[in-house]
CSV table of N, CA and C in Angstrom, one decimal:
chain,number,residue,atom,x,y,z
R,1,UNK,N,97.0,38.3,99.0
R,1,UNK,CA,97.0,39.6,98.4
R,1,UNK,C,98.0,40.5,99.0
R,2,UNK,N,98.6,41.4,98.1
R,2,UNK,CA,99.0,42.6,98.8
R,2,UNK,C,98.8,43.7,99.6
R,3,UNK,N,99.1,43.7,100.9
R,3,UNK,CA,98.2,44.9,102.2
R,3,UNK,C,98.5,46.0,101.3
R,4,UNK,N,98.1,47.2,101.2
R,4,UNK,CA,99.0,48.9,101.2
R,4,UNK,C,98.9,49.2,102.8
R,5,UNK,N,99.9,49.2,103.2
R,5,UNK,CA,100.4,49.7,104.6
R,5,UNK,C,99.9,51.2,104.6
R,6,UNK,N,100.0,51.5,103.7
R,6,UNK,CA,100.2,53.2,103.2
R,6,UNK,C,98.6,53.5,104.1
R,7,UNK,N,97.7,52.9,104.2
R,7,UNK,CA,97.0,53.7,104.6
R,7,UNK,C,96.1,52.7,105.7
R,8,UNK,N,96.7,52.6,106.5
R,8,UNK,CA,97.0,52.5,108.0
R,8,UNK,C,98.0,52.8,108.9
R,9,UNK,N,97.5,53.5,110.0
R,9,UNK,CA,98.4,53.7,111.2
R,9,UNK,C,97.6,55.0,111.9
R,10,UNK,N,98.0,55.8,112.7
R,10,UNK,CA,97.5,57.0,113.4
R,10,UNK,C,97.9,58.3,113.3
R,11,UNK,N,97.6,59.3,113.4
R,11,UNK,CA,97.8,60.8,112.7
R,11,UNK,C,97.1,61.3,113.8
R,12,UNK,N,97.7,62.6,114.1
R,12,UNK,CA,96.9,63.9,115.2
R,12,UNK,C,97.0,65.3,114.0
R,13,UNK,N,95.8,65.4,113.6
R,13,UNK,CA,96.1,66.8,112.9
R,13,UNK,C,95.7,68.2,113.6
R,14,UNK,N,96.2,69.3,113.5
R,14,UNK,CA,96.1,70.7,113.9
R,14,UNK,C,95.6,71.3,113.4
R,15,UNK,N,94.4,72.2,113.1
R,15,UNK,CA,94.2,73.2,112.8
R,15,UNK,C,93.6,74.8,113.6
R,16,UNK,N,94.1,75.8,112.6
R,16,UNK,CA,93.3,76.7,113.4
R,16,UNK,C,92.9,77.9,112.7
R,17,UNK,N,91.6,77.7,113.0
R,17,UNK,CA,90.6,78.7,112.1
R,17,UNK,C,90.0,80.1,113.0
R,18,UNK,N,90.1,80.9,112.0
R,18,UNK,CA,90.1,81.9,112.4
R,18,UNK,C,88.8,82.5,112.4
R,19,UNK,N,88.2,83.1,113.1
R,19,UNK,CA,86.5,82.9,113.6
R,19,UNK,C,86.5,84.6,113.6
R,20,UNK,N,85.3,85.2,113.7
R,20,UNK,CA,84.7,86.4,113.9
R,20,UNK,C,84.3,86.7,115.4
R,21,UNK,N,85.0,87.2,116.3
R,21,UNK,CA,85.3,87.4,117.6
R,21,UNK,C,83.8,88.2,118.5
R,22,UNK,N,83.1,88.5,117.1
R,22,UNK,CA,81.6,88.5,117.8
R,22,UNK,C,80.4,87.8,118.0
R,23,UNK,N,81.0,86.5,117.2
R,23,UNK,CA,80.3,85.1,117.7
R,23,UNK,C,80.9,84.6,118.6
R,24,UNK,N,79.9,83.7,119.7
R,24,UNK,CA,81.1,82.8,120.3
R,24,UNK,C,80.2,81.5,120.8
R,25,UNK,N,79.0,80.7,119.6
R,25,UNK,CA,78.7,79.6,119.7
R,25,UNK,C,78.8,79.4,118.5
R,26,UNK,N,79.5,78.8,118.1
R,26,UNK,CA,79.9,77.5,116.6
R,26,UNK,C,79.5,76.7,117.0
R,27,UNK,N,79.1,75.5,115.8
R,27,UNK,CA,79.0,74.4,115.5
R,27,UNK,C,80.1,73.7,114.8
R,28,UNK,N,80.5,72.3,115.2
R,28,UNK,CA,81.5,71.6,114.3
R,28,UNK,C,81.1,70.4,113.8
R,29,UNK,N,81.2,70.3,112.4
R,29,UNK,CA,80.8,68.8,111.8
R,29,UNK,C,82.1,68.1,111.1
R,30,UNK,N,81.6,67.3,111.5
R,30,UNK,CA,83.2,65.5,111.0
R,30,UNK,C,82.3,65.1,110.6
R,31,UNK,N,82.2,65.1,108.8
R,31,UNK,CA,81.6,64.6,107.9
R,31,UNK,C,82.2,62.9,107.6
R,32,UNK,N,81.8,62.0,107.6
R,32,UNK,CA,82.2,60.9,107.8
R,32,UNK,C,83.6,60.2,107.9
R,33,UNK,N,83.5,60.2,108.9
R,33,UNK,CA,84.8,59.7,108.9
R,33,UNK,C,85.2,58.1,108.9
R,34,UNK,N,86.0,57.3,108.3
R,34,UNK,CA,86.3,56.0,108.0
R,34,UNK,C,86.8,55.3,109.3
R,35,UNK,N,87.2,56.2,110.6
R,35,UNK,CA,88.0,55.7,111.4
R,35,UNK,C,87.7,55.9,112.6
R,36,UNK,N,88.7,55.5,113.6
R,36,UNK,CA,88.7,55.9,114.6
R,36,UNK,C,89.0,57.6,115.3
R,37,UNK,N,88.2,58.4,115.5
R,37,UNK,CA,88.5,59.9,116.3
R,37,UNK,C,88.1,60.3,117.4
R,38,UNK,N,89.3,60.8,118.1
R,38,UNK,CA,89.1,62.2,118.8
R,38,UNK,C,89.1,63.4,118.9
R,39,UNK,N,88.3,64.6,119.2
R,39,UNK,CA,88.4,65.9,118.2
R,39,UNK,C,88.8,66.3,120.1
R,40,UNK,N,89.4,67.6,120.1
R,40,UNK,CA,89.6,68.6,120.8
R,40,UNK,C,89.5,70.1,120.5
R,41,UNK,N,88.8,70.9,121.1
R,41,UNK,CA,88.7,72.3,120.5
R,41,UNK,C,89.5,72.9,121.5
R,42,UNK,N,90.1,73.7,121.1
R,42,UNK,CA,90.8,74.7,122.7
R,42,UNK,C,91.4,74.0,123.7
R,43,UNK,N,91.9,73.3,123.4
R,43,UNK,CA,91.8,72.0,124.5
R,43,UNK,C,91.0,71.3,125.3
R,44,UNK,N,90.0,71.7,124.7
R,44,UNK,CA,88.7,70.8,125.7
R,44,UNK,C,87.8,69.7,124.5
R,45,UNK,N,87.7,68.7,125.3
R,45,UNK,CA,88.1,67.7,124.9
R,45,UNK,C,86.2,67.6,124.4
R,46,UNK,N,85.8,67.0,123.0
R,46,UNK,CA,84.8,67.3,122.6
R,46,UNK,C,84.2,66.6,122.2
R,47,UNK,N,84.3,65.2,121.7
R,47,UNK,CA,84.0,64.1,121.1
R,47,UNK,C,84.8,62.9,120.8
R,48,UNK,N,84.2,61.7,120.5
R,48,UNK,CA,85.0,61.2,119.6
R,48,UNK,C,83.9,59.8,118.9
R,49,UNK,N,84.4,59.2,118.2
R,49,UNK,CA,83.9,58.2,117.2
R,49,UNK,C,85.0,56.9,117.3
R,50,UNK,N,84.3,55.8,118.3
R,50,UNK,CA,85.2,54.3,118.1
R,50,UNK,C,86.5,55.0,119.0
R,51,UNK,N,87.5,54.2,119.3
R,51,UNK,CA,88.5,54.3,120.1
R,51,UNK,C,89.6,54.5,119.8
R,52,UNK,N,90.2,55.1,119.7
R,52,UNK,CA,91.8,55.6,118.5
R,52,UNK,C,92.7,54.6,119.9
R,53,UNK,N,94.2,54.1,118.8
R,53,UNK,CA,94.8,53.5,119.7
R,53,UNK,C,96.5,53.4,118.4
R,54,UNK,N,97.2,52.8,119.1
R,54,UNK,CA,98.5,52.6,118.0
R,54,UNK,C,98.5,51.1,117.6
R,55,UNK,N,97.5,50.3,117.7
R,55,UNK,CA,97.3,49.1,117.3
R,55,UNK,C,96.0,48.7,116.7
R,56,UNK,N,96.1,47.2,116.0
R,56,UNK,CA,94.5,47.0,115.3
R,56,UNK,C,94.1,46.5,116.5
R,57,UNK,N,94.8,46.0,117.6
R,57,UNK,CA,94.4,45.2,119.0
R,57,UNK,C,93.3,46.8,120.1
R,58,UNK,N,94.1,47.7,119.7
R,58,UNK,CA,93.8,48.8,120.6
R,58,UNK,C,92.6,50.0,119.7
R,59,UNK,N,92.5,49.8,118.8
R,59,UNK,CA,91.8,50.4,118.0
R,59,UNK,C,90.6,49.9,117.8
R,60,UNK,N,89.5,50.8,117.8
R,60,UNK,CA,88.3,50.2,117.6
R,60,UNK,C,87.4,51.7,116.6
R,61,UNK,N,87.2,50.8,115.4
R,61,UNK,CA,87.3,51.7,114.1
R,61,UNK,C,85.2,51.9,114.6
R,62,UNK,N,84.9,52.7,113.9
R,62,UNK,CA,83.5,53.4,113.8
R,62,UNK,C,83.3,54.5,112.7
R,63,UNK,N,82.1,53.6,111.6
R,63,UNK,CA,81.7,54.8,110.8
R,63,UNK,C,81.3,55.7,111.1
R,64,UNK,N,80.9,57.2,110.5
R,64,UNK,CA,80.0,58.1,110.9
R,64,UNK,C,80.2,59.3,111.0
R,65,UNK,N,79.5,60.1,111.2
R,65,UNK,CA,79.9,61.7,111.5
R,65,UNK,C,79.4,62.1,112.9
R,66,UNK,N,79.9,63.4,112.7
R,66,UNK,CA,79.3,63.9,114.6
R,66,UNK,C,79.5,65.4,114.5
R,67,UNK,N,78.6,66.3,114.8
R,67,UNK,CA,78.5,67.3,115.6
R,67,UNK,C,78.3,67.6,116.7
R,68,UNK,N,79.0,68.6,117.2
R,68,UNK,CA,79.1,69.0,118.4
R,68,UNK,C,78.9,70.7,118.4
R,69,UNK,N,78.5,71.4,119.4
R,69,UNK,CA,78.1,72.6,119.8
R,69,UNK,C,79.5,73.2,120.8
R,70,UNK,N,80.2,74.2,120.5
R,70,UNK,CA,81.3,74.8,121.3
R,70,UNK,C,81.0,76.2,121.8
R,71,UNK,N,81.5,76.7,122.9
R,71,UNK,CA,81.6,78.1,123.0
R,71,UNK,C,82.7,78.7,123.5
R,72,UNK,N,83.1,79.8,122.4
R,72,UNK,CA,84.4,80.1,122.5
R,72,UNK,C,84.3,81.8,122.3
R,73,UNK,N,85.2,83.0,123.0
R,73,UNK,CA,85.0,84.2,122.5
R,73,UNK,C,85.9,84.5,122.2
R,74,UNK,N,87.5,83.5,121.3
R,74,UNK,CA,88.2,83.7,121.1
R,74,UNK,C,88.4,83.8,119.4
R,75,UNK,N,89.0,84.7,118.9
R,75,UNK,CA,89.3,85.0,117.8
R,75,UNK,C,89.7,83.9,117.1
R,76,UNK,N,90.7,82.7,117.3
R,76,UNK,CA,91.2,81.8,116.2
R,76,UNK,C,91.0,80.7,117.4
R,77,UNK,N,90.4,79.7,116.6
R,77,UNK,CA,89.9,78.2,117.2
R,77,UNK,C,90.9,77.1,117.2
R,78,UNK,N,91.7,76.6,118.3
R,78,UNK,CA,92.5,75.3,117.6
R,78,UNK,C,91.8,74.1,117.4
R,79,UNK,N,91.6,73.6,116.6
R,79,UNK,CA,90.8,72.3,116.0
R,79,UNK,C,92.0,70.9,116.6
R,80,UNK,N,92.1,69.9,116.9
R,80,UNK,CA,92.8,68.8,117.1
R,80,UNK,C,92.0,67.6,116.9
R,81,UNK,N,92.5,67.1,116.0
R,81,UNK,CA,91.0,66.2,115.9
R,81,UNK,C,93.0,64.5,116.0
R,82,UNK,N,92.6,63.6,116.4
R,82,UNK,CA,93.6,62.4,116.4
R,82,UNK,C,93.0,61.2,115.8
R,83,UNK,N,93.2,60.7,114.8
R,83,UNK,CA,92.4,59.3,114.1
R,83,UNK,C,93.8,58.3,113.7
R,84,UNK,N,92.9,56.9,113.4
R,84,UNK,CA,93.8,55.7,114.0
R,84,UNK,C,93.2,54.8,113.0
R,85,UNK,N,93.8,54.3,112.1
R,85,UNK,CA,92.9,53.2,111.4
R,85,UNK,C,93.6,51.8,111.2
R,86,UNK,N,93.5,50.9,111.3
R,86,UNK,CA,93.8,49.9,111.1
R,86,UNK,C,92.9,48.4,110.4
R,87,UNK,N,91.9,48.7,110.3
R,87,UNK,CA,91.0,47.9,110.0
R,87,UNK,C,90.5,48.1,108.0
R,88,UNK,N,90.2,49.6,107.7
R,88,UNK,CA,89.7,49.8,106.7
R,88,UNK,C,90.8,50.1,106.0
R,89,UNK,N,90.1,49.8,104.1
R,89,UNK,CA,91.6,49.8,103.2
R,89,UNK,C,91.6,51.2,103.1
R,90,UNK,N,91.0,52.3,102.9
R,90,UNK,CA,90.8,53.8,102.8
R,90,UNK,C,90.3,54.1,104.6
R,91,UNK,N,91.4,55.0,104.8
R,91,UNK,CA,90.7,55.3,106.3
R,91,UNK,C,91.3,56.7,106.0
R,92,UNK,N,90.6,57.5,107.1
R,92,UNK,CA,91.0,59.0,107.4
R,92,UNK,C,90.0,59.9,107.4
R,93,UNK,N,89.5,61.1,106.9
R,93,UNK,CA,88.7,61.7,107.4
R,93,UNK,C,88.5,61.8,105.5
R,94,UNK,N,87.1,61.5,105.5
R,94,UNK,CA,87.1,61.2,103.8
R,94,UNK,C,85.9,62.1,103.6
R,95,UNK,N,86.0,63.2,104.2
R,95,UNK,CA,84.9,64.4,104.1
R,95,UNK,C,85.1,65.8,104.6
R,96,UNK,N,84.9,66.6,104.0
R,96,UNK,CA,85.1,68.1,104.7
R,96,UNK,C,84.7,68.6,106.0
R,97,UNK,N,85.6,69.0,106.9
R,97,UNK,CA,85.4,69.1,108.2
R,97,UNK,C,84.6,71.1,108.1
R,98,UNK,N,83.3,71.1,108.8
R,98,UNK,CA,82.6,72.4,108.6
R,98,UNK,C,82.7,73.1,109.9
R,99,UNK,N,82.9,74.0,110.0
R,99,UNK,CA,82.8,74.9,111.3
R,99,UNK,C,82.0,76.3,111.2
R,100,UNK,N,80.9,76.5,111.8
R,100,UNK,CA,80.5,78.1,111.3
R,100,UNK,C,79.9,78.2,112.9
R,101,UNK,N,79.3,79.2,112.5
R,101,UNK,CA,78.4,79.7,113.9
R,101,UNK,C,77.0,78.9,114.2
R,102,UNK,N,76.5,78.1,115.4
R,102,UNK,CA,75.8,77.5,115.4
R,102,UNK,C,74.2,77.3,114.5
R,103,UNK,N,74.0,79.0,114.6
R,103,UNK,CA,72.3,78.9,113.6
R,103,UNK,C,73.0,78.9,112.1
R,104,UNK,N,74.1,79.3,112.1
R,104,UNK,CA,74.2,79.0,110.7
R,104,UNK,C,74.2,77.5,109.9
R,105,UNK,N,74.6,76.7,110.7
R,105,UNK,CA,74.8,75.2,110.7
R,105,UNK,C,74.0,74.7,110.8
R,106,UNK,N,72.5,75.2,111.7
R,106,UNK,CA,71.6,74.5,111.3
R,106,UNK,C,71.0,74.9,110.0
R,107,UNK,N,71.2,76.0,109.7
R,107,UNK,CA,70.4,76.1,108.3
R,107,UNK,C,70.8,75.5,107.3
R,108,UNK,N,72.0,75.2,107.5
R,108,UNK,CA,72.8,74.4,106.9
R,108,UNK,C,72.4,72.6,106.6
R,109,UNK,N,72.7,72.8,107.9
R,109,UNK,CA,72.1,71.1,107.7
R,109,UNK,C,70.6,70.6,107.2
R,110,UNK,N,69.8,71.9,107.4
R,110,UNK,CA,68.5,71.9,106.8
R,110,UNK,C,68.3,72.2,105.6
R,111,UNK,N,69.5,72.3,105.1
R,111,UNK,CA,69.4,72.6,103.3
R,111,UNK,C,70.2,71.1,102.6
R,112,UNK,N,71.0,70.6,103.5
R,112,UNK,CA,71.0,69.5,103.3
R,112,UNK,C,70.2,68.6,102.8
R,113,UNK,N,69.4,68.3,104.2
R,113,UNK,CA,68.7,67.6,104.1
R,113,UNK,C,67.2,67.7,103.3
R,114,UNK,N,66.9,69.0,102.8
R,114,UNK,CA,66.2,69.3,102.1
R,114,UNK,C,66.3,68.6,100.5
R,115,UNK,N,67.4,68.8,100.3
R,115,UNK,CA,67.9,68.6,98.9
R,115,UNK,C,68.2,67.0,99.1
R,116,UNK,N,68.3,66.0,100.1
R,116,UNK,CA,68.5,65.0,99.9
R,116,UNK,C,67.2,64.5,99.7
R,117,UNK,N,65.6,65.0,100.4
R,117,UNK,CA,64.2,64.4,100.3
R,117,UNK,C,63.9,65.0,99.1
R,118,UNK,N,64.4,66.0,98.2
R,118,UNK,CA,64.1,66.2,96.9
R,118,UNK,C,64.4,65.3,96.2
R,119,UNK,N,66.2,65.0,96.1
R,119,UNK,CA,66.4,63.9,94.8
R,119,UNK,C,65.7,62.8,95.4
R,120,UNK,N,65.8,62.0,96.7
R,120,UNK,CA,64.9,60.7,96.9
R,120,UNK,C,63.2,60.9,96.3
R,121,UNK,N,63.0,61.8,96.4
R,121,UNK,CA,61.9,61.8,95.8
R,121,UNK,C,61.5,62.1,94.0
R,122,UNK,N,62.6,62.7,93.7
R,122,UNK,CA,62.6,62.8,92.4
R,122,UNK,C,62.8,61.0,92.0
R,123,UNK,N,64.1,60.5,92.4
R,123,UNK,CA,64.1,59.3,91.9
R,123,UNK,C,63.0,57.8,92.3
R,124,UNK,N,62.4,58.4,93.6
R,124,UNK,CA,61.2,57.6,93.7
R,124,UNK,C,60.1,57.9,92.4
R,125,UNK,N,59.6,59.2,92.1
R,125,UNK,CA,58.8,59.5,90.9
R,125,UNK,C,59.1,58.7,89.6
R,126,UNK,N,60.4,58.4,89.4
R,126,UNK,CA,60.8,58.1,88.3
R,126,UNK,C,60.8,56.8,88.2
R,127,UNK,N,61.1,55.9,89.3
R,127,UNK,CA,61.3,54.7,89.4
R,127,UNK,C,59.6,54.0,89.1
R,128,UNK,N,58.8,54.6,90.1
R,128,UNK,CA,57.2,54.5,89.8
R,128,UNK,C,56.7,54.5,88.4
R,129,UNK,N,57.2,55.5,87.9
R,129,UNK,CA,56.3,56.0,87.0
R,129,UNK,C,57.1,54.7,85.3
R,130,UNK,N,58.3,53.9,86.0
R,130,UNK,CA,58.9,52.8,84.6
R,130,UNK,C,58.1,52.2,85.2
R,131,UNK,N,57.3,51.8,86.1
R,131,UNK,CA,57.5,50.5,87.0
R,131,UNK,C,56.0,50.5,86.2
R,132,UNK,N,55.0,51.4,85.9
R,132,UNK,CA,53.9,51.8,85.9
R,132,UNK,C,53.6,51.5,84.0
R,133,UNK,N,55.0,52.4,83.0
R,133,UNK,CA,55.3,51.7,81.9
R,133,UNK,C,54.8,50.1,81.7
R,134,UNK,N,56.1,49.5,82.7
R,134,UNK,CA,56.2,48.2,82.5
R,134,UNK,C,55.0,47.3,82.8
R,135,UNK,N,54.0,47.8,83.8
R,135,UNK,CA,52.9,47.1,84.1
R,135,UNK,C,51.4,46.7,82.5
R,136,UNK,N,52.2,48.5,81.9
R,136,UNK,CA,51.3,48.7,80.7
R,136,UNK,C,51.7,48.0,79.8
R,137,UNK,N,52.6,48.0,79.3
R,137,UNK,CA,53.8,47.0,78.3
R,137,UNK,C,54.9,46.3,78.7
R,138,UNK,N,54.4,45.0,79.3
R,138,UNK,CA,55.2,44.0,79.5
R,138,UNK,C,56.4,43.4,78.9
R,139,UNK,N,56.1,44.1,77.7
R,139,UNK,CA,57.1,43.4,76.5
R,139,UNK,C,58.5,44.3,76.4
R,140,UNK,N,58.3,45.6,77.1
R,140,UNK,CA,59.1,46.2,77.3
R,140,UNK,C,60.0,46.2,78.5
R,141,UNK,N,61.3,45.5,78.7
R,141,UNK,CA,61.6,45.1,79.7
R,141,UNK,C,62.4,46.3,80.3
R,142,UNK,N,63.1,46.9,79.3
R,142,UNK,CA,63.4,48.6,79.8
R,142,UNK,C,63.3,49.1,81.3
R,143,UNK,N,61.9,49.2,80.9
R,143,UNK,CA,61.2,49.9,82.2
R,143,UNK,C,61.2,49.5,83.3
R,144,UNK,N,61.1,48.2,83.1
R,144,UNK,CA,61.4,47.6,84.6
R,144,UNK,C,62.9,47.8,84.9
R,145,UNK,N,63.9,47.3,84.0
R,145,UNK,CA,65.1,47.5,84.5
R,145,UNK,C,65.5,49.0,85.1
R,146,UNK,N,65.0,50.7,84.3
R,146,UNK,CA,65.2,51.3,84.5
R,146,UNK,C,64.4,51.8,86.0
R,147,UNK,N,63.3,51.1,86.1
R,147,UNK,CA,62.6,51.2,87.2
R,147,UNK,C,63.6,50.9,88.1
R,148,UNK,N,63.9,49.6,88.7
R,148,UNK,CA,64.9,49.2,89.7
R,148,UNK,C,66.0,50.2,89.7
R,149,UNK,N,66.8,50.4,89.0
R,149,UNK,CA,67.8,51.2,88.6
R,149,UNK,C,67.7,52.2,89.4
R,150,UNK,N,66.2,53.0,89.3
R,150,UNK,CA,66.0,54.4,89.9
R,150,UNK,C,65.5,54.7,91.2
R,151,UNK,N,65.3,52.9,92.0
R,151,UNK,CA,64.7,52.8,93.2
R,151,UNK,C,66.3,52.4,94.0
R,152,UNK,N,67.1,51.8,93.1
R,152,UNK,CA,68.8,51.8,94.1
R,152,UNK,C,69.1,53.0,93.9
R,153,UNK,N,69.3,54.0,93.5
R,153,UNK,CA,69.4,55.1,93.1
R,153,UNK,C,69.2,56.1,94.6
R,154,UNK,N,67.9,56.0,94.5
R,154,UNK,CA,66.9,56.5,95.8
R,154,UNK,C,67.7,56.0,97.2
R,155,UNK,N,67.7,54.5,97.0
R,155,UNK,CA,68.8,53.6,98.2
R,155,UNK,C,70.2,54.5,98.4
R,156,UNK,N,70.7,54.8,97.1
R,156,UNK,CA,71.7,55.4,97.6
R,156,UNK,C,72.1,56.5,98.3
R,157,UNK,N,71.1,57.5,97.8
R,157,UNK,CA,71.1,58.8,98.2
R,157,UNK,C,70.4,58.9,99.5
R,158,UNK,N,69.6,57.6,100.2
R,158,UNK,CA,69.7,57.8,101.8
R,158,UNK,C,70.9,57.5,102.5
R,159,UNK,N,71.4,56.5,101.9
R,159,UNK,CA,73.1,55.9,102.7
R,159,UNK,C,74.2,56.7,102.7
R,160,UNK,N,74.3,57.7,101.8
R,160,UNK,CA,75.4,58.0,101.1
R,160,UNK,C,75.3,59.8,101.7
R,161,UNK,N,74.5,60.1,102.1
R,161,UNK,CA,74.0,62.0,102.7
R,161,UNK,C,74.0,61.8,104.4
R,162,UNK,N,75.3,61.0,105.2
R,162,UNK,CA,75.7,60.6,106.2
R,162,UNK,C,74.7,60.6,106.8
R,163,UNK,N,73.7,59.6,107.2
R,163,UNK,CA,72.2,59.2,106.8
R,163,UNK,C,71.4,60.0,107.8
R,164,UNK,N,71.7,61.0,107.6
R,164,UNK,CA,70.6,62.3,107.9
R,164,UNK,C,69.5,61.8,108.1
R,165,UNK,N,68.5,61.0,106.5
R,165,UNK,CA,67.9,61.0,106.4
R,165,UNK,C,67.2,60.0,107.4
R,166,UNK,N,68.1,58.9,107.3
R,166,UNK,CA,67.8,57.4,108.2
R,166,UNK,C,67.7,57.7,109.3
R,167,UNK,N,68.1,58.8,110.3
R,167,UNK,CA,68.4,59.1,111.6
R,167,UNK,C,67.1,59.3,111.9
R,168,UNK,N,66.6,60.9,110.8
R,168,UNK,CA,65.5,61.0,111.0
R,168,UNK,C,63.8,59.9,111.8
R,169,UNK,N,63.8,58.7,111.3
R,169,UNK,CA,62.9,57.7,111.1
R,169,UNK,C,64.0,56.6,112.1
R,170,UNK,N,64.7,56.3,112.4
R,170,UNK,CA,65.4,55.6,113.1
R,170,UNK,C,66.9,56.2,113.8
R,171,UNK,N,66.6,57.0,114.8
R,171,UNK,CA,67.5,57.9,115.9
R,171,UNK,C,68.5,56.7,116.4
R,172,UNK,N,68.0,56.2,117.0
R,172,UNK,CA,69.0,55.3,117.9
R,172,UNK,C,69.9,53.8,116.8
R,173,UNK,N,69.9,54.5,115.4
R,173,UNK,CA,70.7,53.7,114.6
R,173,UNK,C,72.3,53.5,115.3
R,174,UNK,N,72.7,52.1,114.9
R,174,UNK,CA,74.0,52.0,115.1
R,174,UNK,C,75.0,52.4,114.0
């Protein structure tokens, strides 16, 4: 097969956000990232995910997201975050990077995850309730299929809401 080169190799990006100088504890979230990172705030060195390097020899890729807690009483924030991919066909930061003030973030994250135990639950109800069809009328294969349908469904929406949910019930996931 064909590699696309195009999306592998390493990148340092810059940013700088401009903050309200009467806060000075933000939160920062790296919504999943495909690859290898290091983040820096201010220059101080803050995280990272797997091992950034200029080779697939030197590189050591890691799913996942990360927050971290900063304090800063400076008006504009430099963000540096450095990622390295070599392994995946899509790599780079494949999610919106969030920065606010720390309690804002958690309320944040708790609306998240609120709305993720809603739909799992909505599509758990629904999956039950074909599954419950199909037990009454067998002849109706529908239900069953739509049942299954609505229990991957449910699967997805734990995997896929950077597993908030999974962490919850299993913390020390790899």
């Amino acid at each position: 097969g064909v590699e696309n080169t195009q999306n592998y190799g390493c990148a340092t990006y810059r940013l700088i956000v401009k903050t309200n100088p009467k806060d000075n504890e933000f939160a920062i979230q790296l919504n999943r990232i495909d690859v290898a990172c290091k983040i820096w705030i201010n220059g101080q060195f803050i995280g990272s995910l797997g091992e950034t390097g200029n080779s697939k020899e030197s590189t050591l890729a890691k799913w996942g997201s990360n927050e971290n807690i900063f304090t800063s009483n400076l008006s504009e924030q430099e963000i540096i975050i450095q990622v390295s991919n070599y392994t995946y066909i899509r790599g780079g930061i494949a999610k919106n990077i969030v920065i606010a003030p720390s309690e804002k973030m958690k309320d944040i994250a708790m609306k998240e995850i609120g709305r993720d135990f809603l739909l799992l639950g909505i599509m758990l109800i629904i999956g039950l309730y074909h599954l419950v069809l199909f037990f009454f009328r067998k002849s109706v294969k529908s239900s069953l299929y739509f049942s299954i349908l609505s229990f991957f469904a449910g699967a997805l929406i734990i995997i896929s809401s950077n597993f908030d949910i999974v962490y919850l019930f299993w913390p020390d996931l790899s």
